[in-house]
PDB file of C-alpha atoms (C1' of nucleotides) in Angstrom:
ATOM      1  CA  MET A   1      -1.202   1.342  43.313  1.00 77.00           C
ATOM      2  CA  TYR A   2      -0.628   3.902  40.431  1.00 76.00           C
ATOM      3  CA  SER A   3      -3.213   6.828  39.972  1.00 70.00           C
ATOM      4  CA  ASN A   4      -5.960   6.997  37.603  1.00 74.00           C
ATOM      5  CA  GLU A   5      -4.699   9.177  35.779  1.00 82.00           C
ATOM      6  CA  LEU A   6      -1.617   7.379  34.808  1.00 90.00           C
ATOM      7  CA  VAL A   7      -2.808   4.117  34.202  1.00 91.00           C
ATOM      8  CA  ARG A   8      -5.918   6.213  32.291  1.00 89.00           C
ATOM      9  CA  GLY A   9      -5.046   5.012  28.541  1.00 90.00           C
ATOM     10  CA  THR A  10      -3.049   2.037  28.728  1.00 95.00           C
ATOM     11  CA  LEU A  11      -5.978  -0.173  29.823  1.00 96.00           C
ATOM     12  CA  LYS A  12      -6.949  -0.922  26.087  1.00 96.00           C
ATOM     13  CA  THR A  13      -3.287  -1.108  25.124  1.00 96.00           C
ATOM     14  CA  ILE A  14      -2.921  -4.117  27.832  1.00 96.00           C
ATOM     15  CA  ILE A  15      -6.175  -5.958  27.294  1.00 97.00           C
ATOM     16  CA  LEU A  16      -5.338  -6.423  23.889  1.00 97.00           C
ATOM     17  CA  GLN A  17      -1.654  -7.281  24.728  1.00 96.00           C
ATOM     18  CA  LEU A  18      -2.708  -9.962  27.751  1.00 96.00           C
ATOM     19  CA  LEU A  19      -5.452 -12.045  25.114  1.00 96.00           C
ATOM     20  CA  GLY A  20      -3.099 -11.243  22.613  1.00 95.00           C
ATOM     21  CA  GLU A  21      -1.419 -14.594  25.017  1.00 94.00           C
ATOM     22  CA  LYS A  22      -3.253 -16.831  25.293  1.00 93.00           C
ATOM     23  CA  ASP A  23      -6.264 -18.716  23.334  1.00 91.00           C
ATOM     24  CA  LYS A  24      -8.729 -16.987  24.572  1.00 95.00           C
ATOM     25  CA  MET A  25      -9.134 -15.139  27.994  1.00 97.00           C
ATOM     26  CA  TYR A  26     -12.404 -13.573  29.509  1.00 97.00           C
ATOM     27  CA  GLY A  27     -13.190 -11.047  31.501  1.00 96.00           C
ATOM     28  CA  TYR A  28     -12.875 -11.779  35.128  1.00 96.00           C
ATOM     29  CA  GLU A  29      -9.690 -13.843  34.573  1.00 96.00           C
ATOM     30  CA  LEU A  30      -8.086 -10.739  33.081  1.00 96.00           C
ATOM     31  CA  SER A  31      -8.886  -8.722  35.634  1.00 96.00           C
ATOM     32  CA  LYS A  32      -6.911 -11.551  37.719  1.00 95.00           C
ATOM     33  CA  LEU A  33      -4.028 -11.193  35.679  1.00 95.00           C
ATOM     34  CA  VAL A  34      -3.710  -7.634  35.536  1.00 95.00           C
ATOM     35  CA  ARG A  35      -3.491  -7.202  38.913  1.00 93.00           C
ATOM     36  CA  GLU A  36      -1.360 -11.021  39.724  1.00 93.00           C
ATOM     37  CA  ARG A  37       0.883  -9.350  37.321  1.00 93.00           C
ATOM     38  CA  THR A  38       1.483  -5.822  38.156  1.00 93.00           C
ATOM     39  CA  LYS A  39       1.488  -6.944  41.821  1.00 92.00           C
ATOM     40  CA  ASP A  40      -1.703  -4.838  41.944  1.00 91.00           C
ATOM     41  CA  LYS A  41      -0.201  -1.758  41.178  1.00 93.00           C
ATOM     42  CA  ILE A  42      -2.489  -2.375  38.389  1.00 94.00           C
ATOM     43  CA  VAL A  43      -6.172  -2.539  38.778  1.00 93.00           C
ATOM     44  CA  LEU A  44      -8.481  -3.415  36.090  1.00 94.00           C
ATOM     45  CA  THR A  45     -11.958  -2.521  37.914  1.00 94.00           C
ATOM     46  CA  GLU A  46     -14.643  -4.008  36.119  1.00 95.00           C
ATOM     47  CA  GLY A  47     -16.549  -0.290  35.469  1.00 94.00           C
ATOM     48  CA  ALA A  48     -13.583  -0.131  32.944  1.00 96.00           C
ATOM     49  CA  LEU A  49     -12.965  -3.467  32.063  1.00 97.00           C
ATOM     50  CA  TYR A  50     -16.293  -4.960  30.192  1.00 97.00           C
ATOM     51  CA  PRO A  51     -17.005  -1.366  28.978  1.00 96.00           C
ATOM     52  CA  ILE A  52     -13.468  -1.675  26.897  1.00 97.00           C
ATOM     53  CA  LEU A  53     -14.269  -5.666  26.060  1.00 97.00           C
ATOM     54  CA  HIS A  54     -17.771  -4.336  25.023  1.00 96.00           C
ATOM     55  CA  LYS A  55     -15.965  -1.760  22.118  1.00 96.00           C
ATOM     56  CA  LEU A  56     -13.708  -3.848  21.330  1.00 96.00           C
ATOM     57  CA  GLU A  57     -16.099  -6.635  20.564  1.00 96.00           C
ATOM     58  CA  LYS A  58     -17.945  -3.822  18.487  1.00 94.00           C
ATOM     59  CA  GLU A  59     -14.827  -2.816  16.390  1.00 94.00           C
ATOM     60  CA  LYS A  60     -15.059  -6.389  15.454  1.00 95.00           C
ATOM     61  CA  LEU A  61     -10.800  -7.034  17.422  1.00 97.00           C
ATOM     62  CA  VAL A  62     -11.590  -9.451  18.942  1.00 97.00           C
ATOM     63  CA  THR A  63     -15.138 -12.304  19.093  1.00 97.00           C
ATOM     64  CA  THR A  64     -17.288 -13.611  22.093  1.00 97.00           C
ATOM     65  CA  ILE A  65     -17.835 -17.498  22.938  1.00 96.00           C
ATOM     66  CA  GLN A  66     -20.379 -18.228  25.440  1.00 95.00           C
ATOM     67  CA  GLU A  67     -19.763 -20.940  27.848  1.00 93.00           C
ATOM     68  CA  VAL A  68     -21.054 -22.489  31.084  1.00 92.00           C
ATOM     69  CA  VAL A  69     -18.776 -22.610  33.927  1.00 89.00           C
ATOM     70  CA  GLY A  70     -20.068 -24.604  37.193  1.00 85.00           C
ATOM     71  CA  ASN A  71     -23.593 -23.291  36.393  1.00 85.00           C
ATOM     72  CA  ARG A  72     -22.127 -19.351  35.769  1.00 88.00           C
ATOM     73  CA  PRO A  73     -22.160 -17.828  31.817  1.00 90.00           C
ATOM     74  CA  ARG A  74     -18.501 -17.114  31.558  1.00 95.00           C
ATOM     75  CA  LYS A  75     -17.894 -14.933  28.046  1.00 97.00           C
ATOM     76  CA  TYR A  76     -14.707 -15.893  26.277  1.00 97.00           C
ATOM     77  CA  TYR A  77     -12.549 -12.998  24.744  1.00 98.00           C
ATOM     78  CA  MET A  78     -10.537 -13.486  21.648  1.00 97.00           C
ATOM     79  CA  LEU A  79      -8.457 -11.751  18.809  1.00 97.00           C
ATOM     80  CA  THR A  80      -9.520 -11.617  15.394  1.00 97.00           C
ATOM     81  CA  SER A  81      -7.037 -11.523  13.120  1.00 96.00           C
ATOM     82  CA  ASN A  82      -7.330  -7.342  12.967  1.00 96.00           C
ATOM     83  CA  GLY A  83      -7.134  -8.075  16.919  1.00 96.00           C
ATOM     84  CA  LYS A  84      -4.044  -9.392  16.188  1.00 96.00           C
ATOM     85  CA  GLU A  85      -2.300  -6.534  13.660  1.00 95.00           C
ATOM     86  CA  SER A  86      -3.520  -4.348  16.645  1.00 95.00           C
ATOM     87  CA  ALA A  87      -1.981  -5.599  19.662  1.00 96.00           C
ATOM     88  CA  LYS A  88       1.112  -5.140  17.385  1.00 95.00           C
ATOM     89  CA  GLU A  89       0.625  -1.609  16.664  1.00 94.00           C
ATOM     90  CA  LYS A  90      -0.302  -0.861  20.343  1.00 94.00           C
ATOM     91  CA  ARG A  91       2.195  -2.579  22.063  1.00 95.00           C
ATOM     92  CA  ASN A  92       4.430  -1.149  19.689  1.00 94.00           C
ATOM     93  CA  GLU A  93       2.831   2.261  19.964  1.00 94.00           C
ATOM     94  CA  LEU A  94       3.306   1.935  24.268  1.00 94.00           C
ATOM     95  CA  LEU A  95       7.077   0.477  24.456  1.00 94.00           C
ATOM     96  CA  GLU A  96       8.087   3.269  22.079  1.00 93.00           C
ATOM     97  CA  PHE A  97       5.898   5.773  24.764  1.00 94.00           C
ATOM     98  CA  VAL A  98       7.230   4.301  26.996  1.00 93.00           C
ATOM     99  CA  GLU A  99      10.214   5.385  26.176  1.00 93.00           C
ATOM    100  CA  THR A 100       9.959   8.739  24.999  1.00 93.00           C
ATOM    101  CA  LEU A 101       9.024   9.324  28.355  1.00 93.00           C
ATOM    102  CA  ARG A 102      12.551   7.795  29.979  1.00 92.00           C
ATOM    103  CA  SER A 103      13.913  10.406  27.964  1.00 92.00           C
ATOM    104  CA  LEU A 104      12.313  12.953  29.668  1.00 92.00           C
ATOM    105  CA  MET A 105      12.015  12.430  32.573  1.00 90.00           C
ATOM    106  CA  ASP A 106      16.403  11.848  32.765  1.00 84.00           C
ATOM    107  CA  PRO A 107      17.198  15.525  33.040  1.00 69.00           C
ATOM    108  CA  LYS A 108      18.866  17.528  31.624  1.00 62.00           C
ATOM    109  CA  PRO A 109      20.600  19.669  33.647  1.00 56.00           C
ATOM    110  CA  SER A 110      20.422  23.531  32.395  1.00 48.00           C
ATOM    111  CA  LEU A 111      23.192  24.138  29.645  1.00 48.00           C
ATOM    112  CA  SER A 112      26.276  25.559  32.754  1.00 45.00           C
ATOM    113  CA  CYS A 113      30.194  25.966  31.852  1.00 43.00           C
ATOM    114  CA  SER A 114      32.305  26.421  34.590  1.00 42.00           C
ATOM    115  CA  PHE A 115      34.556  28.549  31.575  1.00 47.00           C
TER     116      PHE A 115
ATOM    117  CA  MET B   1       2.196  11.649  17.141  1.00 72.00           C
ATOM    118  CA  TYR B   2       1.188   9.217  20.205  1.00 72.00           C
ATOM    119  CA  SER B   3      -2.442   8.333  19.913  1.00 69.00           C
ATOM    120  CA  ASN B   4      -4.089  10.462  22.416  1.00 74.00           C
ATOM    121  CA  GLU B   5      -5.096   8.679  25.814  1.00 83.00           C
ATOM    122  CA  LEU B   6      -1.661   7.815  25.687  1.00 90.00           C
ATOM    123  CA  VAL B   7      -0.774  11.571  26.793  1.00 91.00           C
ATOM    124  CA  ARG B   8      -3.464  11.702  28.725  1.00 88.00           C
ATOM    125  CA  GLY B   9      -2.524  11.727  32.902  1.00 89.00           C
ATOM    126  CA  THR B  10       0.848  12.318  31.587  1.00 94.00           C
ATOM    127  CA  LEU B  11       0.787  15.907  30.871  1.00 95.00           C
ATOM    128  CA  LYS B  12       1.149  17.021  34.607  1.00 95.00           C
ATOM    129  CA  THR B  13       3.660  14.561  35.551  1.00 96.00           C
ATOM    130  CA  ILE B  14       6.034  16.192  32.552  1.00 96.00           C
ATOM    131  CA  ILE B  15       5.150  19.940  33.252  1.00 97.00           C
ATOM    132  CA  LEU B  16       6.880  19.457  36.546  1.00 97.00           C
ATOM    133  CA  GLN B  17       9.322  17.314  35.649  1.00 96.00           C
ATOM    134  CA  LEU B  18      10.485  20.337  32.770  1.00 96.00           C
ATOM    135  CA  LEU B  19       9.530  23.232  35.344  1.00 97.00           C
ATOM    136  CA  GLY B  20      12.864  21.618  38.168  1.00 96.00           C
ATOM    137  CA  GLU B  21      14.765  21.547  35.390  1.00 94.00           C
ATOM    138  CA  LYS B  22      14.830  25.455  34.855  1.00 93.00           C
ATOM    139  CA  ASP B  23      14.779  28.322  37.791  1.00 91.00           C
ATOM    140  CA  LYS B  24      11.285  29.709  35.732  1.00 95.00           C
ATOM    141  CA  MET B  25       9.605  28.869  32.342  1.00 97.00           C
ATOM    142  CA  TYR B  26       6.664  29.840  30.747  1.00 97.00           C
ATOM    143  CA  GLY B  27       3.895  28.175  29.659  1.00 96.00           C
ATOM    144  CA  TYR B  28       4.475  28.847  25.226  1.00 96.00           C
ATOM    145  CA  GLU B  29       7.875  27.708  25.761  1.00 96.00           C
ATOM    146  CA  LEU B  30       7.282  24.961  28.111  1.00 97.00           C
ATOM    147  CA  SER B  31       5.063  23.315  24.975  1.00 96.00           C
ATOM    148  CA  LYS B  32       8.013  23.839  22.945  1.00 95.00           C
ATOM    149  CA  LEU B  33       9.852  22.877  24.923  1.00 95.00           C
ATOM    150  CA  VAL B  34       7.944  19.234  24.801  1.00 95.00           C
ATOM    151  CA  ARG B  35       7.545  18.896  21.074  1.00 93.00           C
ATOM    152  CA  GLU B  36      11.574  19.667  20.894  1.00 93.00           C
ATOM    153  CA  ARG B  37      11.876  17.061  23.163  1.00 93.00           C
ATOM    154  CA  THR B  38      10.120  14.656  22.155  1.00 93.00           C
ATOM    155  CA  LYS B  39      10.704  15.398  17.704  1.00 92.00           C
ATOM    156  CA  ASP B  40       6.543  16.103  18.059  1.00 91.00           C
ATOM    157  CA  LYS B  41       5.493  12.808  19.271  1.00 92.00           C
ATOM    158  CA  ILE B  42       4.727  14.160  22.372  1.00 94.00           C
ATOM    159  CA  VAL B  43       2.752  17.635  22.215  1.00 93.00           C
ATOM    160  CA  LEU B  44       1.463  19.746  24.829  1.00 94.00           C
ATOM    161  CA  THR B  45      -1.828  21.571  23.481  1.00 93.00           C
ATOM    162  CA  GLU B  46      -2.681  25.049  25.098  1.00 95.00           C
ATOM    163  CA  GLY B  47      -6.128  23.695  25.730  1.00 95.00           C
ATOM    164  CA  ALA B  48      -4.145  20.948  28.110  1.00 96.00           C
ATOM    165  CA  LEU B  49      -1.519  23.155  28.587  1.00 97.00           C
ATOM    166  CA  TYR B  50      -3.625  26.333  30.499  1.00 97.00           C
ATOM    167  CA  PRO B  51      -5.512  24.366  32.818  1.00 97.00           C
ATOM    168  CA  ILE B  52      -2.996  22.679  34.321  1.00 97.00           C
ATOM    169  CA  LEU B  53      -0.846  25.116  35.289  1.00 97.00           C
ATOM    170  CA  HIS B  54      -3.317  27.570  36.601  1.00 97.00           C
ATOM    171  CA  LYS B  55      -4.516  23.638  38.813  1.00 96.00           C
ATOM    172  CA  LEU B  56      -0.602  23.746  39.716  1.00 97.00           C
ATOM    173  CA  GLU B  57      -1.314  27.187  40.779  1.00 96.00           C
ATOM    174  CA  LYS B  58      -3.979  26.500  42.620  1.00 95.00           C
ATOM    175  CA  GLU B  59      -3.029  23.730  44.306  1.00 95.00           C
ATOM    176  CA  LYS B  60       0.602  25.687  45.182  1.00 96.00           C
ATOM    177  CA  LEU B  61       2.735  23.732  43.969  1.00 97.00           C
ATOM    178  CA  VAL B  62       3.765  26.014  41.250  1.00 97.00           C
ATOM    179  CA  THR B  63       4.156  30.530  41.884  1.00 97.00           C
ATOM    180  CA  THR B  64       3.753  32.688  39.306  1.00 97.00           C
ATOM    181  CA  ILE B  65       5.765  35.969  37.803  1.00 96.00           C
ATOM    182  CA  GLN B  66       4.793  38.405  35.461  1.00 95.00           C
ATOM    183  CA  GLU B  67       6.846  40.047  32.775  1.00 93.00           C
ATOM    184  CA  VAL B  68       6.100  41.839  29.999  1.00 92.00           C
ATOM    185  CA  VAL B  69       8.507  40.756  26.908  1.00 90.00           C
ATOM    186  CA  GLY B  70       9.276  42.795  23.652  1.00 86.00           C
ATOM    187  CA  ASN B  71       5.414  44.317  25.059  1.00 86.00           C
ATOM    188  CA  ARG B  72       3.904  40.812  25.154  1.00 89.00           C
ATOM    189  CA  PRO B  73       3.566  39.718  28.220  1.00 90.00           C
ATOM    190  CA  ARG B  74       4.392  36.726  30.227  1.00 95.00           C
ATOM    191  CA  LYS B  75       3.810  34.383  33.400  1.00 97.00           C
ATOM    192  CA  TYR B  76       7.272  33.021  33.513  1.00 98.00           C
ATOM    193  CA  TYR B  77       5.647  29.694  36.659  1.00 98.00           C
ATOM    194  CA  MET B  78       8.805  28.258  39.869  1.00 97.00           C
ATOM    195  CA  LEU B  79       8.446  25.115  41.364  1.00 97.00           C
ATOM    196  CA  THR B  80       7.724  25.674  44.919  1.00 97.00           C
ATOM    197  CA  SER B  81       9.119  23.555  47.086  1.00 96.00           C
ATOM    198  CA  ASN B  82       6.382  21.418  47.411  1.00 96.00           C
ATOM    199  CA  GLY B  83       6.134  21.475  43.897  1.00 96.00           C
ATOM    200  CA  LYS B  84       9.664  20.419  44.094  1.00 96.00           C
ATOM    201  CA  GLU B  85       8.667  17.445  46.093  1.00 96.00           C
ATOM    202  CA  SER B  86       5.101  16.195  43.953  1.00 95.00           C
ATOM    203  CA  ALA B  87       7.884  16.654  41.073  1.00 96.00           C
ATOM    204  CA  LYS B  88      10.390  13.924  42.102  1.00 95.00           C
ATOM    205  CA  GLU B  89       7.058  12.197  43.713  1.00 94.00           C
ATOM    206  CA  LYS B  90       5.796  11.607  40.633  1.00 94.00           C
ATOM    207  CA  ARG B  91       8.262  11.406  38.370  1.00 95.00           C
ATOM    208  CA  ASN B  92       9.245   8.048  40.473  1.00 94.00           C
ATOM    209  CA  GLU B  93       5.765   7.151  40.164  1.00 94.00           C
ATOM    210  CA  LEU B  94       6.274   7.824  35.957  1.00 94.00           C
ATOM    211  CA  LEU B  95       9.214   5.512  36.474  1.00 94.00           C
ATOM    212  CA  GLU B  96       7.778   2.874  38.256  1.00 93.00           C
ATOM    213  CA  PHE B  97       4.907   2.609  36.173  1.00 94.00           C
ATOM    214  CA  VAL B  98       6.742   2.661  32.913  1.00 93.00           C
ATOM    215  CA  GLU B  99       9.208  -0.090  34.289  1.00 93.00           C
ATOM    216  CA  THR B 100       5.472  -2.078  34.698  1.00 94.00           C
ATOM    217  CA  LEU B 101       4.842  -1.403  31.645  1.00 93.00           C
ATOM    218  CA  ARG B 102       7.561  -2.401  30.176  1.00 92.00           C
ATOM    219  CA  SER B 103       7.101  -5.970  32.195  1.00 93.00           C
ATOM    220  CA  LEU B 104       3.572  -6.432  31.071  1.00 92.00           C
ATOM    221  CA  MET B 105       4.462  -6.029  27.680  1.00 90.00           C
ATOM    222  CA  ASP B 106       6.511  -8.817  27.362  1.00 84.00           C
ATOM    223  CA  PRO B 107       5.303 -12.026  26.608  1.00 70.00           C
ATOM    224  CA  LYS B 108       4.586 -14.341  29.075  1.00 62.00           C
ATOM    225  CA  PRO B 109       4.206 -17.745  26.400  1.00 56.00           C
ATOM    226  CA  SER B 110       1.334 -19.877  27.933  1.00 49.00           C
ATOM    227  CA  LEU B 111       3.873 -22.454  30.193  1.00 49.00           C
ATOM    228  CA  SER B 112       4.304 -25.590  27.373  1.00 46.00           C
ATOM    229  CA  CYS B 113       6.036 -28.951  28.356  1.00 43.00           C
ATOM    230  CA  SER B 114       7.750 -30.500  25.886  1.00 43.00           C
ATOM    231  CA  PHE B 115       7.997 -33.435  27.625  1.00 48.00           C
TER     232      PHE B 115
ATOM    233  C1'  DT C   1       0.519  46.778   2.577  1.00 55.60           C
ATOM    234  C1'  DA C   2      -1.196  43.982   3.325  1.00 55.60           C
ATOM    235  C1'  DC C   3      -1.126  38.638   4.492  1.00 55.60           C
ATOM    236  C1'  DA C   4       0.656  35.028   6.949  1.00 55.60           C
ATOM    237  C1'  DT C   5       3.470  33.295  10.818  1.00 55.60           C
ATOM    238  C1'  DA C   6       5.129  33.058  15.235  1.00 55.60           C
ATOM    239  C1'  DT C   7       4.291  34.309  20.293  1.00 55.60           C
ATOM    240  C1'  DA C   8       1.503  34.722  24.420  1.00 55.60           C
ATOM    241  C1'  DC C   9      -1.862  34.580  26.917  1.00 55.60           C
ATOM    242  C1'  DC C  10      -6.779  32.376  28.301  1.00 55.60           C
ATOM    243  C1'  DT C  11     -11.910  29.876  28.052  1.00 55.60           C
ATOM    244  C1'  DA C  12     -16.306  27.284  26.325  1.00 55.60           C
ATOM    245  C1'  DA C  13     -18.021  23.413  24.764  1.00 55.60           C
ATOM    246  C1'  DT C  14     -17.598  18.434  23.455  1.00 55.60           C
ATOM    247  C1'  DG C  15     -16.457  14.326  24.156  1.00 55.60           C
ATOM    248  C1'  DT C  16     -14.106  10.302  25.800  1.00 55.60           C
ATOM    249  C1'  DT C  17     -12.190   7.440  29.797  1.00 55.60           C
ATOM    250  C1'  DC C  18     -12.592   5.925  33.618  1.00 55.60           C
ATOM    251  C1'  DT C  19     -14.747   5.883  39.291  1.00 55.60           C
ATOM    252  C1'  DT C  20     -17.811   4.753  42.189  1.00 55.60           C
ATOM    253  C1'  DA C  21     -21.831   2.723  43.225  1.00 55.60           C
ATOM    254  C1'  DT C  22     -25.189  -0.410  42.004  1.00 55.60           C
ATOM    255  C1'  DG C  23     -27.539  -4.420  39.963  1.00 55.60           C
ATOM    256  C1'  DT C  24     -28.278  -9.774  39.474  1.00 55.60           C
ATOM    257  C1'  DA C  25     -26.880 -14.402  40.733  1.00 55.60           C
ATOM    258  C1'  DT C  26     -24.413 -18.153  41.718  1.00 55.60           C
ATOM    259  C1'  DA C  27     -20.303 -21.760  44.391  1.00 55.60           C
ATOM    260  C1'  DA C  28     -17.303 -21.647  47.701  1.00 55.60           C
ATOM    261  C1'  DG C  29     -15.897 -21.252  52.882  1.00 55.60           C
ATOM    262  C1'  DC C  30     -17.412 -19.990  57.482  1.00 55.60           C
TER     263       DC C  30
ATOM    264  C1'  DG D   1     -26.874 -17.530  58.215  1.00 55.60           C
ATOM    265  C1'  DC D   2     -22.770 -14.807  56.321  1.00 55.60           C
ATOM    266  C1'  DT D   3     -18.904 -13.202  53.767  1.00 55.60           C
ATOM    267  C1'  DT D   4     -16.480 -13.892  49.976  1.00 55.60           C
ATOM    268  C1'  DA D   5     -14.811 -15.503  45.555  1.00 55.60           C
ATOM    269  C1'  DT D   6     -16.653 -15.574  40.358  1.00 55.60           C
ATOM    270  C1'  DA D   7     -19.456 -13.904  36.854  1.00 55.60           C
ATOM    271  C1'  DC D   8     -21.089 -10.904  33.796  1.00 55.60           C
ATOM    272  C1'  DA D   9     -23.952  -5.736  33.186  1.00 55.60           C
ATOM    273  C1'  DT D  10     -24.652  -0.909  33.436  1.00 55.60           C
ATOM    274  C1'  DA D  11     -25.588   4.179  34.948  1.00 55.60           C
ATOM    275  C1'  DA D  12     -24.264   8.613  36.954  1.00 55.60           C
ATOM    276  C1'  DG D  13     -20.180  11.807  37.660  1.00 55.60           C
ATOM    277  C1'  DA D  14     -16.098  13.236  37.642  1.00 55.60           C
ATOM    278  C1'  DA D  15     -12.028  14.155  35.606  1.00 55.60           C
ATOM    279  C1'  DC D  16      -8.272  15.277  31.716  1.00 55.60           C
ATOM    280  C1'  DA D  17      -7.927  16.247  27.412  1.00 55.60           C
ATOM    281  C1'  DT D  18      -9.889  17.576  21.864  1.00 55.60           C
ATOM    282  C1'  DT D  19     -10.957  21.207  19.345  1.00 55.60           C
ATOM    283  C1'  DA D  20     -12.179  25.667  18.497  1.00 55.60           C
ATOM    284  C1'  DG D  21     -12.568  30.323  20.009  1.00 55.60           C
ATOM    285  C1'  DG D  22     -11.090  34.507  21.481  1.00 55.60           C
ATOM    286  C1'  DT D  23      -7.291  39.395  22.257  1.00 55.60           C
ATOM    287  C1'  DA D  24      -3.037  41.176  20.981  1.00 55.60           C
ATOM    288  C1'  DT D  25       1.743  42.441  19.392  1.00 55.60           C
ATOM    289  C1'  DA D  26       5.821  41.146  16.496  1.00 55.60           C
ATOM    290  C1'  DT D  27       8.557  39.925  12.943  1.00 55.60           C
ATOM    291  C1'  DG D  28       9.016  38.023   7.744  1.00 55.60           C
ATOM    292  C1'  DT D  29       7.181  38.194   3.153  1.00 55.60           C
ATOM    293  C1'  DA D  30       5.753  38.906  -1.539  1.00 55.60           C
TER     294       DA D  30
END
DNA sequence: TACATATACCTAATGTTCTTATGTATAAGC
DNA sequence: GCTTATACATAAGAACATTAGGTATATGTA
């Protein structure tokens, strides 16, 4: 599992991206999906997950539908059209950022000249 | 420039990496180098930079030498052997993390079957 | 000469984000 | 009956970076 500080800041983008891949998803499902897709390397804890979802809802990037499945309440989250827009933007930003990081991590040997 | 939350958490790794590329570097130099190498897409502000450097020093990942250049004090930072070790580890972790992110951002279309 | 900009360091208050811990409740497996 | 899984939620606290402030020298320019 990656150190927390690394994951920090990427969770919102990850959630928006995953929500964009299905019609609707609920919190617990998102949490499991992230663990599954990253082989537990990224763990979306509940204390992080729910506040983010609530914030996205407040920002009107997602809407919700409550259902009861097998006697347990379930809250589905869906991207609004603004949310879809935002998901695309954040995805692009993340991919660009990742490229920038890779180029930074590509060691530039200090210029040396053998002449 | 990338949103702050994205950069958050990667700065320590970036600093260790850059320090590993030269014998010694001072804060202001690091700050300029990051801006230069990332074309201002990642900005290492002083309020972030100096606390990180001081923390690295406390953790004995770097040592310092103070010099006076042109009447201005300058504090050079150098990786210790622990620091070099840590720089490698953090670099690897970051590169792995970045790969995980990319695979997450690679949209998995919901399984549909045309039969 | 006065002023702005660049160099070079530093810290404190603040805000955001996430961790850790806790709480509630149902269902299923042993 | 106990543990684990499902499913939601919040609150205290830590960690990290932003913003804003402070000090001081050197350089370019109007």
